[in-house]
Amino acid sequence: MTANLDLGAQLDAWTKKTKERMLAVYKGSVQEFVSRAQSRIPVDTGFARASIRGSLEAMPQINHLSHGDPDKSYSVDMSQITLLINSAKSGQTIYIGWTANYVQYLEWGHSDQAPYGFIGVTALEWPQIVAGEIAKAKASVG
């Protein structure tokens, strides 16, 4: 009987650790995705990068009145995004978006500008991003 209790406790501990690692892979993958996408946004004033927003409720919407001041330099504070990602629960959707009114032109291009595809190109890397986070989780098994 004692052996069964020990086995049950071991299975509970293993299950808990597995869930923790899965959540770490999820959160780490989203964080890496955001980091890569941000690094692909061209910087003039930094406004597009600074317009990043996140939510656990809905996709942040482009603000068509939000274009930034061309004479100002904008810095990016990623703490809100990091906190949001870290607060996500297993199975929850994390919505990340950029709200500058011209961000769609950066992604898709227009008549005078080639597309940067910062989201699309990064999305193509999703399998490698997840594989890298899985490798980190496996390496942390102790």
Tab-separated table of N, CA and C in Angstrom:
chain	number	residue	atom	x	y	z
A	1	MET	N	0.816	-1.198	0.000
A	1	MET	CA	0.000	0.000	0.000
A	1	MET	C	0.854	1.255	0.000
A	2	THR	N	1.925	1.245	0.785
A	2	THR	CA	2.816	2.404	0.832
A	2	THR	C	3.458	2.651	-0.526
A	3	ALA	N	3.811	1.571	-1.231
A	3	ALA	CA	4.411	1.723	-2.551
A	3	ALA	C	3.453	2.425	-3.503
A	4	ASN	N	2.165	2.122	-3.392
A	4	ASN	CA	1.168	2.779	-4.240
A	4	ASN	C	1.075	4.266	-3.940
A	5	LEU	N	1.144	4.634	-2.674
A	5	LEU	CA	1.104	6.048	-2.303
A	5	LEU	C	2.340	6.769	-2.828
A	6	ASP	N	3.480	6.121	-2.721
A	6	ASP	CA	4.711	6.728	-3.239
A	6	ASP	C	4.623	6.899	-4.749
A	7	LEU	N	4.115	5.887	-5.435
A	7	LEU	CA	3.963	5.970	-6.889
A	7	LEU	C	2.995	7.092	-7.248
A	8	GLY	N	1.905	7.179	-6.513
A	8	GLY	CA	0.935	8.250	-6.751
A	8	GLY	C	1.558	9.621	-6.556
A	9	ALA	N	2.334	9.794	-5.527
A	9	ALA	CA	3.006	11.083	-5.277
A	9	ALA	C	4.015	11.381	-6.373
A	10	GLN	N	4.728	10.352	-6.811
A	10	GLN	CA	5.698	10.541	-7.895
A	10	GLN	C	4.999	10.940	-9.187
A	11	LEU	N	3.883	10.289	-9.481
A	11	LEU	CA	3.125	10.632	-10.697
A	11	LEU	C	2.572	12.057	-10.606
A	12	ASP	N	2.087	12.435	-9.432
A	12	ASP	CA	1.601	13.806	-9.242
A	12	ASP	C	2.718	14.818	-9.471
A	13	ALA	N	3.890	14.532	-8.916
A	13	ALA	CA	5.028	15.440	-9.075
A	13	ALA	C	5.465	15.508	-10.535
A	14	TRP	N	5.500	14.350	-11.205
A	14	TRP	CA	5.892	14.308	-12.617
A	14	TRP	C	4.891	15.086	-13.465
A	15	THR	N	3.602	14.892	-13.194
A	15	THR	CA	2.557	15.605	-13.937
A	15	THR	C	2.689	17.105	-13.736
A	16	LYS	N	2.913	17.528	-12.502
A	16	LYS	CA	3.058	18.954	-12.205
A	16	LYS	C	4.261	19.532	-12.953
A	17	LYS	N	5.385	18.842	-12.911
A	17	LYS	CA	6.589	19.316	-13.610
A	17	LYS	C	6.355	19.381	-15.117
A	18	THR	N	5.657	18.402	-15.664
A	18	THR	CA	5.365	18.390	-17.104
A	18	THR	C	4.516	19.592	-17.481
A	19	LYS	N	3.491	19.882	-16.699
A	19	LYS	CA	2.641	21.047	-16.963
A	19	LYS	C	3.443	22.346	-16.861
A	20	GLU	N	4.329	22.415	-15.866
A	20	GLU	CA	5.166	23.613	-15.706
A	20	GLU	C	6.086	23.801	-16.917
A	21	ARG	N	6.671	22.712	-17.407
A	21	ARG	CA	7.560	22.796	-18.571
A	21	ARG	C	6.783	23.184	-19.833
A	22	MET	N	5.585	22.645	-19.989
A	22	MET	CA	4.758	22.994	-21.155
A	22	MET	C	4.424	24.489	-21.131
A	23	LEU	N	4.088	25.004	-19.958
A	23	LEU	CA	3.775	26.417	-19.830
A	23	LEU	C	5.025	27.268	-20.087
A	24	ALA	N	6.174	26.802	-19.625
A	24	ALA	CA	7.427	27.523	-19.875
A	24	ALA	C	7.750	27.555	-21.370
A	25	VAL	N	7.509	26.460	-22.074
A	25	VAL	CA	7.732	26.422	-23.527
A	25	VAL	C	6.794	27.398	-24.220
A	26	TYR	N	5.546	27.409	-23.816
A	26	TYR	CA	4.545	28.318	-24.399
A	26	TYR	C	4.955	29.770	-24.197
A	27	LYS	N	5.222	30.144	-22.957
A	27	LYS	CA	5.568	31.536	-22.659
A	27	LYS	C	6.901	31.935	-23.296
A	28	GLY	N	7.876	31.053	-23.237
A	28	GLY	CA	9.173	31.348	-23.848
A	28	GLY	C	9.070	31.509	-25.351
A	29	SER	N	8.230	30.697	-25.979
A	29	SER	CA	8.039	30.784	-27.432
A	29	SER	C	7.391	32.105	-27.821
A	30	VAL	N	6.386	32.526	-27.081
A	30	VAL	CA	5.736	33.810	-27.374
A	30	VAL	C	6.728	34.956	-27.177
A	31	GLN	N	7.500	34.901	-26.087
A	31	GLN	CA	8.483	35.957	-25.824
A	31	GLN	C	9.521	36.031	-26.951
A	32	GLU	N	9.989	34.890	-27.411
A	32	GLU	CA	10.972	34.857	-28.504
A	32	GLU	C	10.357	35.367	-29.801
A	33	PHE	N	9.116	34.990	-30.067
A	33	PHE	CA	8.420	35.481	-31.263
A	33	PHE	C	8.366	37.009	-31.247
A	34	VAL	N	7.938	37.560	-30.125
A	34	VAL	CA	7.825	39.020	-30.000
A	34	VAL	C	9.193	39.683	-30.187
A	35	SER	N	10.199	39.123	-29.582
A	35	SER	CA	11.550	39.680	-29.693
A	35	SER	C	12.034	39.695	-31.145
A	36	ARG	N	11.826	38.598	-31.844
A	36	ARG	CA	12.243	38.527	-33.247
A	36	ARG	C	11.448	39.491	-34.128
A	37	ALA	N	10.131	39.541	-33.914
A	37	ALA	CA	9.299	40.446	-34.714
A	37	ALA	C	9.710	41.900	-34.462
A	38	GLN	N	9.906	42.258	-33.207
A	38	GLN	CA	10.311	43.630	-32.870
A	38	GLN	C	11.634	43.990	-33.561
A	39	SER	N	12.558	43.049	-33.584
A	39	SER	CA	13.878	43.339	-34.159
A	39	SER	C	13.816	43.544	-35.674
A	40	ARG	N	12.733	43.121	-36.304
A	40	ARG	CA	12.592	43.256	-37.752
A	40	ARG	C	11.864	44.535	-38.174
A	41	ILE	N	11.335	45.266	-37.220
A	41	ILE	CA	10.635	46.512	-37.554
A	41	ILE	C	11.687	47.588	-37.783
A	42	PRO	N	11.654	48.248	-38.929
A	42	PRO	CA	12.646	49.298	-39.184
A	42	PRO	C	12.454	50.458	-38.202
A	43	VAL	N	13.567	51.099	-37.882
A	43	VAL	CA	13.514	52.195	-36.915
A	43	VAL	C	13.871	53.505	-37.593
A	44	ASP	N	12.945	54.423	-37.539
A	44	ASP	CA	13.188	55.811	-37.925
A	44	ASP	C	13.118	56.615	-36.628
A	45	THR	N	11.913	56.728	-36.092
A	45	THR	CA	11.740	57.376	-34.789
A	45	THR	C	11.577	56.344	-33.679
A	46	GLY	N	11.275	55.108	-34.032
A	46	GLY	CA	11.015	54.059	-33.056
A	46	GLY	C	9.551	53.942	-32.675
A	47	PHE	N	8.706	54.768	-33.285
A	47	PHE	CA	7.294	54.787	-32.910
A	47	PHE	C	6.599	53.457	-33.187
A	48	ALA	N	6.885	52.844	-34.325
A	48	ALA	CA	6.227	51.570	-34.653
A	48	ALA	C	6.565	50.510	-33.609
A	49	ARG	N	7.829	50.375	-33.261
A	49	ARG	CA	8.217	49.409	-32.231
A	49	ARG	C	7.573	49.747	-30.890
A	50	ALA	N	7.522	51.024	-30.563
A	50	ALA	CA	6.952	51.455	-29.287
A	50	ALA	C	5.442	51.274	-29.237
A	51	SER	N	4.812	51.054	-30.388
A	51	SER	CA	3.350	50.903	-30.411
A	51	SER	C	2.890	49.483	-30.078
A	52	ILE	N	3.805	48.600	-29.707
A	52	ILE	CA	3.433	47.224	-29.375
A	52	ILE	C	2.511	47.217	-28.155
A	53	ARG	N	1.471	46.402	-28.238
A	53	ARG	CA	0.511	46.252	-27.154
A	53	ARG	C	0.161	44.774	-27.033
A	54	GLY	N	-0.277	44.389	-25.858
A	54	GLY	CA	-0.670	43.012	-25.637
A	54	GLY	C	-1.930	42.926	-24.803
A	55	SER	N	-2.600	41.787	-24.908
A	55	SER	CA	-3.834	41.571	-24.165
A	55	SER	C	-4.099	40.073	-24.051
A	56	LEU	N	-4.808	39.706	-23.011
A	56	LEU	CA	-5.299	38.336	-22.881
A	56	LEU	C	-6.768	38.254	-23.283
A	57	GLU	N	-7.333	39.391	-23.675
A	57	GLU	CA	-8.755	39.462	-24.000
A	57	GLU	C	-9.033	39.535	-25.500
A	58	ALA	N	-8.301	40.405	-26.210
A	58	ALA	CA	-8.578	40.624	-27.639
A	58	ALA	C	-7.351	41.229	-28.302
A	59	MET	N	-7.302	41.116	-29.614
A	59	MET	CA	-6.191	41.670	-30.377
A	59	MET	C	-6.177	43.198	-30.269
A	60	PRO	N	-5.043	43.792	-29.902
A	60	PRO	CA	-4.949	45.258	-29.920
A	60	PRO	C	-5.185	45.774	-31.339
A	61	GLN	N	-5.941	46.827	-31.453
A	61	GLN	CA	-6.317	47.359	-32.756
A	61	GLN	C	-5.403	48.497	-33.189
A	62	ILE	N	-5.191	48.597	-34.488
A	62	ILE	CA	-4.446	49.722	-35.044
A	62	ILE	C	-5.240	50.991	-34.766
A	63	ASN	N	-4.531	51.998	-34.297
A	63	ASN	CA	-5.150	53.296	-34.036
A	63	ASN	C	-4.862	54.181	-35.243
A	64	HIS	N	-5.851	54.448	-36.044
A	64	HIS	CA	-5.656	55.179	-37.295
A	64	HIS	C	-5.252	56.644	-37.082
A	65	LEU	N	-5.321	57.124	-35.846
A	65	LEU	CA	-4.876	58.485	-35.534
A	65	LEU	C	-3.474	58.489	-34.922
A	66	SER	N	-2.892	57.311	-34.757
A	66	SER	CA	-1.623	57.163	-34.060
A	66	SER	C	-0.468	57.037	-35.050
A	67	HIS	N	0.238	58.148	-35.273
A	67	HIS	CA	1.329	58.133	-36.247
A	67	HIS	C	2.658	58.582	-35.666
A	68	GLY	N	2.667	59.124	-34.477
A	68	GLY	CA	3.906	59.571	-33.854
A	68	GLY	C	4.367	60.915	-34.386
A	69	ASP	N	5.306	61.486	-33.680
A	69	ASP	CA	5.884	62.779	-34.040
A	69	ASP	C	7.202	62.526	-34.763
A	70	PRO	N	7.343	62.969	-36.011
A	70	PRO	CA	8.574	62.700	-36.763
A	70	PRO	C	9.813	63.379	-36.180
A	71	ASP	N	9.624	64.337	-35.275
A	71	ASP	CA	10.756	65.028	-34.652
A	71	ASP	C	11.099	64.467	-33.275
A	72	LYS	N	10.453	63.381	-32.900
A	72	LYS	CA	10.661	62.785	-31.590
A	72	LYS	C	11.239	61.386	-31.748
A	73	SER	N	12.004	60.963	-30.769
A	73	SER	CA	12.534	59.609	-30.742
A	73	SER	C	11.779	58.816	-29.671
A	74	TYR	N	11.336	57.619	-30.021
A	74	TYR	CA	10.533	56.801	-29.118
A	74	TYR	C	11.341	55.585	-28.662
A	75	SER	N	11.267	55.309	-27.381
A	75	SER	CA	11.914	54.109	-26.853
A	75	SER	C	10.838	53.071	-26.545
A	76	VAL	N	11.258	51.842	-26.477
A	76	VAL	CA	10.323	50.743	-26.262
A	76	VAL	C	10.474	50.236	-24.834
A	77	ASP	N	9.361	50.139	-24.144
A	77	ASP	CA	9.325	49.534	-22.816
A	77	ASP	C	8.586	48.209	-22.953
A	78	MET	N	9.330	47.134	-22.910
A	78	MET	CA	8.735	45.805	-23.101
A	78	MET	C	8.214	45.195	-21.805
A	79	SER	N	8.291	45.920	-20.700
A	79	SER	CA	7.889	45.339	-19.418
A	79	SER	C	6.417	44.933	-19.403
A	80	GLN	N	5.527	45.717	-20.023
A	80	GLN	CA	4.109	45.376	-20.040
A	80	GLN	C	3.883	44.073	-20.811
A	81	ILE	N	4.602	43.914	-21.903
A	81	ILE	CA	4.466	42.696	-22.720
A	81	ILE	C	5.009	41.491	-21.953
A	82	THR	N	6.158	41.660	-21.329
A	82	THR	CA	6.758	40.573	-20.548
A	82	THR	C	5.848	40.162	-19.392
A	83	LEU	N	5.313	41.141	-18.683
A	83	LEU	CA	4.388	40.840	-17.578
A	83	LEU	C	3.144	40.118	-18.085
A	84	LEU	N	2.628	40.564	-19.203
A	84	LEU	CA	1.447	39.936	-19.788
A	84	LEU	C	1.727	38.472	-20.122
A	85	ILE	N	2.831	38.226	-20.804
A	85	ILE	CA	3.190	36.854	-21.176
A	85	ILE	C	3.357	35.994	-19.923
A	86	ASN	N	4.046	36.530	-18.929
A	86	ASN	CA	4.281	35.762	-17.704
A	86	ASN	C	3.007	35.513	-16.905
A	87	SER	N	1.989	36.339	-17.091
A	87	SER	CA	0.735	36.156	-16.351
A	87	SER	C	-0.218	35.180	-17.041
A	88	ALA	N	0.076	34.810	-18.264
A	88	ALA	CA	-0.818	33.920	-19.011
A	88	ALA	C	-0.873	32.542	-18.360
A	89	LYS	N	-2.051	31.965	-18.408
A	89	LYS	CA	-2.275	30.617	-17.894
A	89	LYS	C	-2.260	29.640	-19.066
A	90	SER	N	-2.093	28.399	-18.748
A	90	SER	CA	-2.088	27.362	-19.773
A	90	SER	C	-3.399	27.395	-20.557
A	91	GLY	N	-3.299	27.387	-21.872
A	91	GLY	CA	-4.465	27.390	-22.736
A	91	GLY	C	-5.008	28.773	-23.061
A	92	GLN	N	-4.466	29.806	-22.421
A	92	GLN	CA	-4.929	31.164	-22.676
A	92	GLN	C	-4.257	31.714	-23.931
A	93	THR	N	-5.008	32.481	-24.706
A	93	THR	CA	-4.457	33.115	-25.894
A	93	THR	C	-3.799	34.428	-25.492
A	94	ILE	N	-2.600	34.643	-25.998
A	94	ILE	CA	-1.893	35.904	-25.788
A	94	ILE	C	-1.966	36.671	-27.105
A	95	TYR	N	-2.576	37.835	-27.065
A	95	TYR	CA	-2.701	38.678	-28.259
A	95	TYR	C	-1.623	39.749	-28.213
A	96	ILE	N	-0.837	39.841	-29.285
A	96	ILE	CA	0.194	40.870	-29.418
A	96	ILE	C	-0.061	41.598	-30.730
A	97	GLY	N	-0.039	42.918	-30.686
A	97	GLY	CA	-0.249	43.704	-31.891
A	97	GLY	C	0.474	45.033	-31.810
A	98	TRP	N	0.628	45.646	-32.942
A	98	TRP	CA	1.259	46.965	-33.034
A	98	TRP	C	0.185	47.940	-33.481
A	99	THR	N	0.113	49.105	-32.837
A	99	THR	CA	-1.029	49.992	-33.032
A	99	THR	C	-0.728	51.234	-33.862
A	100	ALA	N	0.514	51.456	-34.261
A	100	ALA	CA	0.836	52.611	-35.111
A	100	ALA	C	0.019	52.530	-36.394
A	101	ASN	N	-0.477	53.663	-36.864
A	101	ASN	CA	-1.393	53.647	-38.012
A	101	ASN	C	-0.742	53.160	-39.305
A	102	TYR	N	0.566	53.139	-39.381
A	102	TYR	CA	1.253	52.733	-40.612
A	102	TYR	C	1.874	51.339	-40.512
A	103	VAL	N	1.587	50.632	-39.441
A	103	VAL	CA	2.236	49.340	-39.234
A	103	VAL	C	1.863	48.331	-40.323
A	104	GLN	N	0.655	48.404	-40.848
A	104	GLN	CA	0.281	47.478	-41.925
A	104	GLN	C	1.121	47.723	-43.181
A	105	TYR	N	1.553	48.961	-43.407
A	105	TYR	CA	2.420	49.251	-44.559
A	105	TYR	C	3.820	48.682	-44.347
A	106	LEU	N	4.263	48.670	-43.081
A	106	LEU	CA	5.563	48.057	-42.792
A	106	LEU	C	5.499	46.547	-43.039
A	107	GLU	N	4.392	45.945	-42.666
A	107	GLU	CA	4.238	44.499	-42.850
A	107	GLU	C	4.058	44.136	-44.314
A	108	TRP	N	3.131	44.791	-44.992
A	108	TRP	CA	2.727	44.403	-46.346
A	108	TRP	C	3.334	45.242	-47.461
A	109	GLY	N	3.920	46.401	-47.111
A	109	GLY	CA	4.456	47.291	-48.130
A	109	GLY	C	3.363	48.122	-48.772
A	110	HIS	N	3.769	49.015	-49.645
A	110	HIS	CA	2.837	49.810	-50.455
A	110	HIS	C	3.589	50.287	-51.680
A	111	SER	N	3.016	51.149	-52.460
A	111	SER	CA	3.582	51.490	-53.768
A	111	SER	C	5.016	52.025	-53.699
A	112	ASP	N	5.380	52.699	-52.628
A	112	ASP	CA	6.727	53.270	-52.515
A	112	ASP	C	7.626	52.518	-51.534
A	113	GLN	N	7.144	51.431	-50.996
A	113	GLN	CA	7.931	50.744	-49.970
A	113	GLN	C	7.752	49.238	-50.070
A	114	ALA	N	8.849	48.531	-50.045
A	114	ALA	CA	8.800	47.069	-50.034
A	114	ALA	C	8.323	46.589	-48.664
A	115	PRO	N	7.690	45.438	-48.600
A	115	PRO	CA	7.240	44.924	-47.304
A	115	PRO	C	8.416	44.443	-46.451
A	116	TYR	N	8.289	44.642	-45.144
A	116	TYR	CA	9.270	44.088	-44.209
A	116	TYR	C	8.814	42.723	-43.712
A	117	GLY	N	7.508	42.518	-43.647
A	117	GLY	CA	6.973	41.224	-43.234
A	117	GLY	C	7.428	40.787	-41.863
A	118	PHE	N	7.561	41.731	-40.947
A	118	PHE	CA	8.125	41.398	-39.639
A	118	PHE	C	7.299	40.350	-38.892
A	119	ILE	N	6.001	40.354	-39.073
A	119	ILE	CA	5.164	39.342	-38.421
A	119	ILE	C	5.166	38.052	-39.249
A	120	GLY	N	4.951	38.176	-40.538
A	120	GLY	CA	4.880	36.998	-41.400
A	120	GLY	C	6.163	36.191	-41.418
A	121	VAL	N	7.283	36.868	-41.519
A	121	VAL	CA	8.577	36.164	-41.533
A	121	VAL	C	8.803	35.462	-40.200
A	122	THR	N	8.471	36.152	-39.108
A	122	THR	CA	8.641	35.543	-37.793
A	122	THR	C	7.686	34.365	-37.610
A	123	ALA	N	6.487	34.470	-38.124
A	123	ALA	CA	5.533	33.361	-38.037
A	123	ALA	C	6.072	32.110	-38.733
A	124	LEU	N	6.790	32.300	-39.822
A	124	LEU	CA	7.393	31.160	-40.514
A	124	LEU	C	8.446	30.457	-39.654
A	125	GLU	N	8.989	31.178	-38.687
A	125	GLU	CA	10.010	30.615	-37.794
A	125	GLU	C	9.408	29.951	-36.554
A	126	TRP	N	8.078	29.989	-36.424
A	126	TRP	CA	7.428	29.458	-35.228
A	126	TRP	C	7.866	28.028	-34.890
A	127	PRO	N	7.919	27.094	-35.834
A	127	PRO	CA	8.348	25.737	-35.470
A	127	PRO	C	9.759	25.701	-34.859
A	128	GLN	N	10.673	26.504	-35.391
A	128	GLN	CA	12.026	26.543	-34.844
A	128	GLN	C	12.057	27.213	-33.469
A	129	ILE	N	11.226	28.236	-33.297
A	129	ILE	CA	11.145	28.915	-32.003
A	129	ILE	C	10.686	27.924	-30.935
A	130	VAL	N	9.625	27.192	-31.221
A	130	VAL	CA	9.094	26.222	-30.261
A	130	VAL	C	10.119	25.117	-30.003
A	131	ALA	N	10.766	24.630	-31.057
A	131	ALA	CA	11.781	23.585	-30.889
A	131	ALA	C	12.914	24.065	-29.984
A	132	GLY	N	13.308	25.310	-30.135
A	132	GLY	CA	14.352	25.866	-29.270
A	132	GLY	C	13.916	25.932	-27.814
A	133	GLU	N	12.668	26.298	-27.585
A	133	GLU	CA	12.155	26.364	-26.211
A	133	GLU	C	12.004	24.957	-25.615
A	134	ILE	N	11.629	23.992	-26.436
A	134	ILE	CA	11.556	22.604	-25.959
A	134	ILE	C	12.951	22.125	-25.554
A	135	ALA	N	13.947	22.449	-26.368
A	135	ALA	CA	15.317	22.058	-26.051
A	135	ALA	C	15.760	22.667	-24.706
A	136	LYS	N	15.393	23.914	-24.469
A	136	LYS	CA	15.718	24.554	-23.177
A	136	LYS	C	15.028	23.819	-22.028
A	137	ALA	N	13.760	23.468	-22.228
A	137	ALA	CA	13.016	22.764	-21.166
A	137	ALA	C	13.633	21.400	-20.886
A	138	LYS	N	14.043	20.696	-21.938
A	138	LYS	CA	14.671	19.392	-21.745
A	138	LYS	C	16.007	19.528	-21.026
A	139	ALA	N	16.750	20.577	-21.344
A	139	ALA	CA	18.049	20.791	-20.711
A	139	ALA	C	17.903	21.133	-19.230
A	140	SER	N	16.747	21.662	-18.849
A	140	SER	CA	16.555	22.052	-17.448
A	140	SER	C	16.029	20.907	-16.589
A	141	VAL	N	15.773	19.753	-17.195
A	141	VAL	CA	15.283	18.603	-16.434
A	141	VAL	C	16.396	18.138	-15.503
A	142	GLY	N	16.044	18.081	-14.257
A	142	GLY	CA	17.089	17.736	-13.281
A	142	GLY	C	16.796	16.622	-12.425
